[in-house]
Amino acid sequence: MPTSARRIVTILTVALAGCGLAGCGTINEKIAAGVSDAIPAAVGGLPADAPPRPGTAKYDEYMRERERKRLLPASERGEEAKPAPATQGAAR
């Protein structure tokens, strides 16, 4: 068996064995959090401009910066904060 296939079988065995010992819910939650970060955006993963996950230091910094920008007057926010103009066809 090639090394990569052996590694996959080992991981699956540990994951399935853990279901009987501690409950599948906690294991699946931990696996999903780690695996979802590794999926490239081209195949459905998180885009590059997605905000950081809650509970991390980067998330706290992101929320502080977001609140700071929210409190700025609209004239000082810049182009990225302006809403897109509505089209006339969408209102009908």
Coordinates of C-alpha atoms in Angstrom, one line a residue:
M1 CA 0.0 0.0 0.0
P2 CA 1.5 3.4 -0.9
T3 CA 2.3 5.8 2.0
S4 CA -0.5 8.3 1.3
A5 CA -3.1 5.5 1.1
R6 CA -1.8 4.1 4.4
R7 CA -2.0 7.5 6.0
I8 CA -5.6 7.9 4.9
V9 CA -6.6 4.5 6.1
T10 CA -5.0 5.2 9.5
I11 CA -6.8 8.5 9.9
L12 CA -10.1 7.0 9.0
T13 CA -9.5 4.1 11.4
V14 CA -8.7 6.5 14.3
A15 CA -11.8 8.7 13.4
L16 CA -14.1 5.7 13.3
A17 CA -12.7 4.2 16.5
G18 CA -13.2 7.5 18.3
C19 CA -16.9 7.5 17.4
G20 CA -17.4 4.6 19.8
L21 CA -15.3 6.0 22.6
A22 CA -16.2 9.7 22.9
G23 CA -19.1 10.3 20.6
C24 CA -19.0 11.2 16.9
G25 CA -20.2 14.7 17.4
T26 CA -17.1 16.1 19.0
I27 CA -14.7 14.3 16.7
N28 CA -16.6 15.4 13.6
E29 CA -16.6 19.0 14.8
K30 CA -12.9 19.0 15.3
I31 CA -12.2 17.3 12.0
A32 CA -14.5 19.6 10.1
A33 CA -12.9 22.7 11.5
G34 CA -9.4 21.6 10.4
V35 CA -10.4 20.2 7.0
S36 CA -12.5 23.1 5.9
D37 CA -9.5 25.5 6.3
A38 CA -7.4 23.3 3.9
I39 CA -9.9 23.3 1.0
P40 CA -8.9 25.6 -1.8
A41 CA -11.4 28.4 -2.7
A42 CA -11.5 27.1 -6.3
V43 CA -13.3 23.9 -5.2
G44 CA -15.6 25.5 -2.7
G45 CA -13.4 26.5 0.3
L46 CA -13.3 29.8 2.0
P47 CA -12.5 32.8 -0.3
A48 CA -9.3 34.8 0.4
D49 CA -11.3 37.8 1.7
A50 CA -13.4 35.8 4.2
P51 CA -13.2 37.2 7.8
P52 CA -11.2 35.2 10.3
R53 CA -12.9 32.6 12.5
P54 CA -14.5 33.7 15.8
G55 CA -12.4 33.1 18.9
T56 CA -9.0 33.9 17.3
A57 CA -6.9 37.0 17.9
K58 CA -7.2 37.9 14.2
Y59 CA -11.0 37.9 14.6
D60 CA -10.9 40.3 17.6
E61 CA -8.6 42.6 15.6
Y62 CA -10.9 42.4 12.5
M63 CA -14.0 43.3 14.6
R64 CA -12.2 46.3 16.2
E65 CA -11.3 47.6 12.7
R66 CA -14.8 47.0 11.4
E67 CA -16.3 48.9 14.4
R68 CA -13.8 51.7 13.8
K69 CA -14.8 52.0 10.2
R70 CA -18.5 51.9 11.1
L71 CA -18.1 54.9 13.4
L72 CA -16.4 57.0 10.7
P73 CA -18.5 59.6 8.9
A74 CA -19.6 58.3 5.4
S75 CA -17.5 60.9 3.6
E76 CA -14.3 59.5 5.2
R77 CA -14.9 55.8 4.7
G78 CA -13.6 55.6 1.2
E79 CA -14.8 53.8 -2.0
E80 CA -14.9 50.3 -0.6
A81 CA -17.7 51.1 1.9
K82 CA -20.1 52.8 -0.5
P83 CA -23.1 50.7 -1.5
A84 CA -23.6 49.8 -5.1
P85 CA -26.1 51.9 -7.0
A86 CA -29.5 50.2 -7.5
T87 CA -30.7 49.5 -11.0
Q88 CA -34.1 50.6 -12.1
G89 CA -35.1 47.2 -13.4
A90 CA -34.7 45.6 -10.0
A91 CA -37.4 47.8 -8.3
R92 CA -40.1 46.5 -10.7

